Tab-separated table of C-alpha atoms in Angstrom:
chain	number	residue	atom	x	y	z
H	1	MET	CA	-102.928	157.938	-100.711
H	2	LYS	CA	-105.482	160.719	-100.473
H	3	GLU	CA	-106.304	160.600	-104.185
H	4	SER	CA	-106.943	156.859	-104.271
H	5	ILE	CA	-109.123	157.113	-101.160
H	6	LYS	CA	-111.092	159.954	-102.784
H	7	LYS	CA	-111.573	157.808	-105.902
H	8	VAL	CA	-112.763	154.852	-103.825
H	9	ALA	CA	-115.115	157.154	-101.899
H	10	LYS	CA	-116.591	158.464	-105.159
H	11	ILE	CA	-117.185	154.926	-106.462
H	12	LEU	CA	-118.723	153.794	-103.170
H	13	ILE	CA	-121.135	156.749	-103.268
H	14	GLU	CA	-121.969	156.212	-106.963
H	15	LYS	CA	-122.631	152.503	-106.415
H	16	LYS	CA	-124.428	153.160	-103.098
H	17	LEU	CA	-122.057	150.837	-101.236
H	18	THR	CA	-121.017	151.027	-97.598
H	19	ILE	CA	-117.773	149.927	-95.947
H	20	ALA	CA	-116.550	148.936	-92.476
H	21	PHE	CA	-113.117	148.076	-91.100
H	22	ALA	CA	-111.648	145.647	-88.553
H	23	GLU	CA	-108.149	146.944	-87.899
H	24	SER	CA	-105.352	145.439	-85.898
H	25	ALA	CA	-101.968	146.696	-87.116
H	26	THR	CA	-103.313	149.941	-88.607
H	27	ALA	CA	-105.108	150.763	-85.324
H	28	GLY	CA	-107.899	152.810	-86.917
H	29	ARG	CA	-105.841	154.580	-89.574
H	30	LEU	CA	-107.897	153.052	-92.411
H	31	ALA	CA	-111.204	154.254	-90.971
H	32	ALA	CA	-109.684	157.660	-90.182
H	33	GLU	CA	-108.409	158.136	-93.744
H	34	PHE	CA	-111.712	156.966	-95.217
H	35	SER	CA	-113.551	159.501	-93.036
H	36	MET	CA	-111.780	162.446	-94.707
H	37	PRO	CA	-113.415	162.673	-98.164
H	38	LYS	CA	-116.536	164.745	-98.664
H	39	ASN	CA	-119.793	162.874	-97.886
H	40	ALA	CA	-118.001	160.092	-95.979
H	41	GLY	CA	-121.210	159.491	-94.036
H	42	LYS	CA	-122.774	158.094	-97.196
H	43	TYR	CA	-120.374	155.129	-97.362
H	44	LEU	CA	-118.391	154.763	-94.114
H	45	LYS	CA	-120.210	152.699	-91.491
H	46	GLY	CA	-117.350	152.542	-88.984
H	47	GLY	CA	-114.737	150.231	-87.677
H	48	LEU	CA	-113.242	148.338	-84.807
H	49	VAL	CA	-109.646	148.523	-83.608
H	50	CYS	CA	-108.749	145.033	-82.432
H	51	TYR	CA	-105.051	145.351	-81.723
H	52	ASP	CA	-105.125	142.901	-78.820
H	53	ALA	CA	-105.798	139.214	-79.555
H	54	ALA	CA	-108.430	139.148	-76.766
H	55	LEU	CA	-110.575	141.583	-78.765
H	56	LYS	CA	-110.197	139.433	-81.856
H	57	LYS	CA	-111.543	136.507	-79.814
H	58	ASN	CA	-114.089	138.165	-77.537
H	59	ILE	CA	-115.640	140.703	-79.894
H	60	LEU	CA	-114.993	139.349	-83.396
H	61	GLY	CA	-115.355	135.659	-82.530
H	62	VAL	CA	-111.964	134.455	-83.735
H	63	LYS	CA	-111.345	130.989	-82.312
H	64	SER	CA	-108.399	130.712	-79.892
H	65	LYS	CA	-107.036	127.732	-81.788
H	66	VAL	CA	-106.873	129.787	-85.023
H	67	ILE	CA	-104.833	132.474	-83.253
H	68	GLU	CA	-102.609	129.899	-81.531
H	69	LYS	CA	-101.977	127.919	-84.717
H	70	HIS	CA	-101.485	130.837	-87.126
H	71	THR	CA	-100.605	133.815	-84.825
H	72	PRO	CA	-102.652	137.027	-84.443
H	73	GLU	CA	-100.866	138.458	-87.495
H	74	SER	CA	-101.811	135.991	-90.219
H	75	LYS	CA	-103.939	135.462	-93.295
H	76	GLN	CA	-106.258	133.154	-91.354
H	77	VAL	CA	-106.853	135.589	-88.488
H	78	THR	CA	-107.357	138.470	-90.921
H	79	LYS	CA	-110.067	136.506	-92.703
H	80	ALA	CA	-111.627	135.615	-89.337
H	81	ILE	CA	-111.748	139.227	-88.084
H	82	THR	CA	-113.284	140.316	-91.382
H	83	THR	CA	-115.895	137.563	-91.113
H	84	GLY	CA	-116.614	138.497	-87.498
H	85	LEU	CA	-117.015	142.155	-88.415
H	86	GLN	CA	-119.949	141.240	-90.655
H	87	LYS	CA	-121.916	140.260	-87.543
H	88	LEU	CA	-121.217	143.591	-85.830
H	89	ILE	CA	-121.523	146.205	-88.560
H	90	ASP	CA	-124.010	146.037	-91.400
H	91	ALA	CA	-122.121	147.106	-94.539
H	92	ASP	CA	-121.674	145.978	-98.147
H	93	ILE	CA	-117.881	145.709	-97.855
H	94	HIS	CA	-115.933	144.573	-94.799
H	95	VAL	CA	-112.158	144.973	-94.688
H	96	GLY	CA	-109.852	143.383	-92.121
H	97	ILE	CA	-106.160	144.058	-91.676
H	98	THR	CA	-103.480	142.583	-89.427
H	99	GLY	CA	-99.728	142.626	-89.615
H	100	LEU	CA	-96.366	143.559	-88.219
H	101	PRO	CA	-95.566	147.281	-88.526
H	102	ALA	CA	-92.981	147.009	-85.715
H	103	PRO	CA	-90.983	144.334	-83.910
H	104	GLY	CA	-92.569	142.498	-81.000
H	105	GLY	CA	-95.229	140.367	-82.676
H	106	SER	CA	-94.953	137.038	-84.446
H	107	GLU	CA	-92.225	138.040	-86.902
H	108	THR	CA	-89.992	135.354	-88.361
H	109	THR	CA	-87.605	135.170	-91.319
H	110	LYS	CA	-90.587	134.039	-93.446
H	111	LYS	CA	-92.852	136.737	-91.951
H	112	PRO	CA	-90.639	139.771	-91.315
H	113	VAL	CA	-91.592	143.104	-89.796
H	114	GLY	CA	-93.504	144.944	-92.512
H	115	THR	CA	-95.697	141.958	-93.423
H	116	MET	CA	-99.349	142.969	-93.648
H	117	PHE	CA	-102.462	140.906	-94.353
H	118	ILE	CA	-105.552	142.458	-95.936
H	119	HIS	CA	-108.860	140.642	-96.445
H	120	ALA	CA	-112.073	142.071	-97.861
H	121	ILE	CA	-115.537	140.612	-98.120
H	122	LYS	CA	-118.186	142.133	-100.395
H	123	ASN	CA	-121.792	141.071	-99.930
H	124	GLY	CA	-120.733	137.965	-97.997
H	125	LYS	CA	-118.083	136.725	-100.462
H	126	THR	CA	-114.313	137.170	-100.493
H	127	PHE	CA	-113.555	140.296	-102.520
H	128	PHE	CA	-109.759	140.143	-102.177
H	129	ASN	CA	-107.160	138.623	-99.895
H	130	GLU	CA	-103.545	139.731	-99.913
H	131	ARG	CA	-100.250	139.423	-98.047
H	132	LYS	CA	-97.728	142.156	-98.768
H	133	VAL	CA	-94.431	143.151	-97.196
H	134	PHE	CA	-93.746	146.872	-96.737
H	135	SER	CA	-90.511	148.488	-95.586
H	136	GLY	CA	-89.663	151.483	-93.480
H	137	LYS	CA	-90.521	152.792	-90.059
H	138	PRO	CA	-93.803	151.651	-88.449
H	139	GLU	CA	-95.726	154.721	-89.652
H	140	GLU	CA	-94.438	154.242	-93.200
H	141	ILE	CA	-95.521	150.600	-93.124
H	142	ILE	CA	-98.989	151.556	-91.880
H	143	ILE	CA	-99.380	154.320	-94.464
H	144	GLY	CA	-98.217	151.891	-97.154
H	145	ALA	CA	-100.791	149.339	-96.022
H	146	VAL	CA	-103.586	151.942	-95.990
H	147	ASN	CA	-102.615	153.121	-99.467
H	148	HIS	CA	-102.363	149.560	-100.762
H	149	THR	CA	-105.795	148.747	-99.322
H	150	ALA	CA	-107.220	151.787	-101.114
H	151	GLN	CA	-105.571	150.629	-104.360
H	152	LEU	CA	-107.016	147.116	-103.933
H	153	LEU	CA	-110.473	148.564	-103.313
H	154	LEU	CA	-110.159	150.841	-106.343
H	155	LYS	CA	-108.996	148.001	-108.600
H	156	ASN	CA	-111.751	145.648	-107.463
H	157	LEU	CA	-114.572	148.203	-107.501
H	158	GLN	CA	-113.886	149.480	-111.032
């Protein structure tokens, strides 16, 4: 994980790009990991932990009907929190993540625990959008999602 984040950090600095995060399921882990490489202040703008659906609605502007129809842990809500983040933090890349690292959310047989949704917007346009199922304990799922997000960023920035 650390190596891919370092590579992404290097590319962001070289291309003079900035990044911000809206995190639900990862609860700030993405922003924390991206703050570790040298010169993080050159690319990392910040992030918002929006674990509770009320924050998704009240701060990021996600419509109640979108949450009710699709659940807080969904592709649609992930896109909406990423879109809402653009209004709060000025950055070149905005990344949103929601999902189910542990039981107690909207899990179903079609959306089991471990399902994570990642959406990124670069300069106002969708950069990538992915649903992936991870396995393991909650921390392993979160670390997997952070690593996968770094890999997606690396792949799409190169």
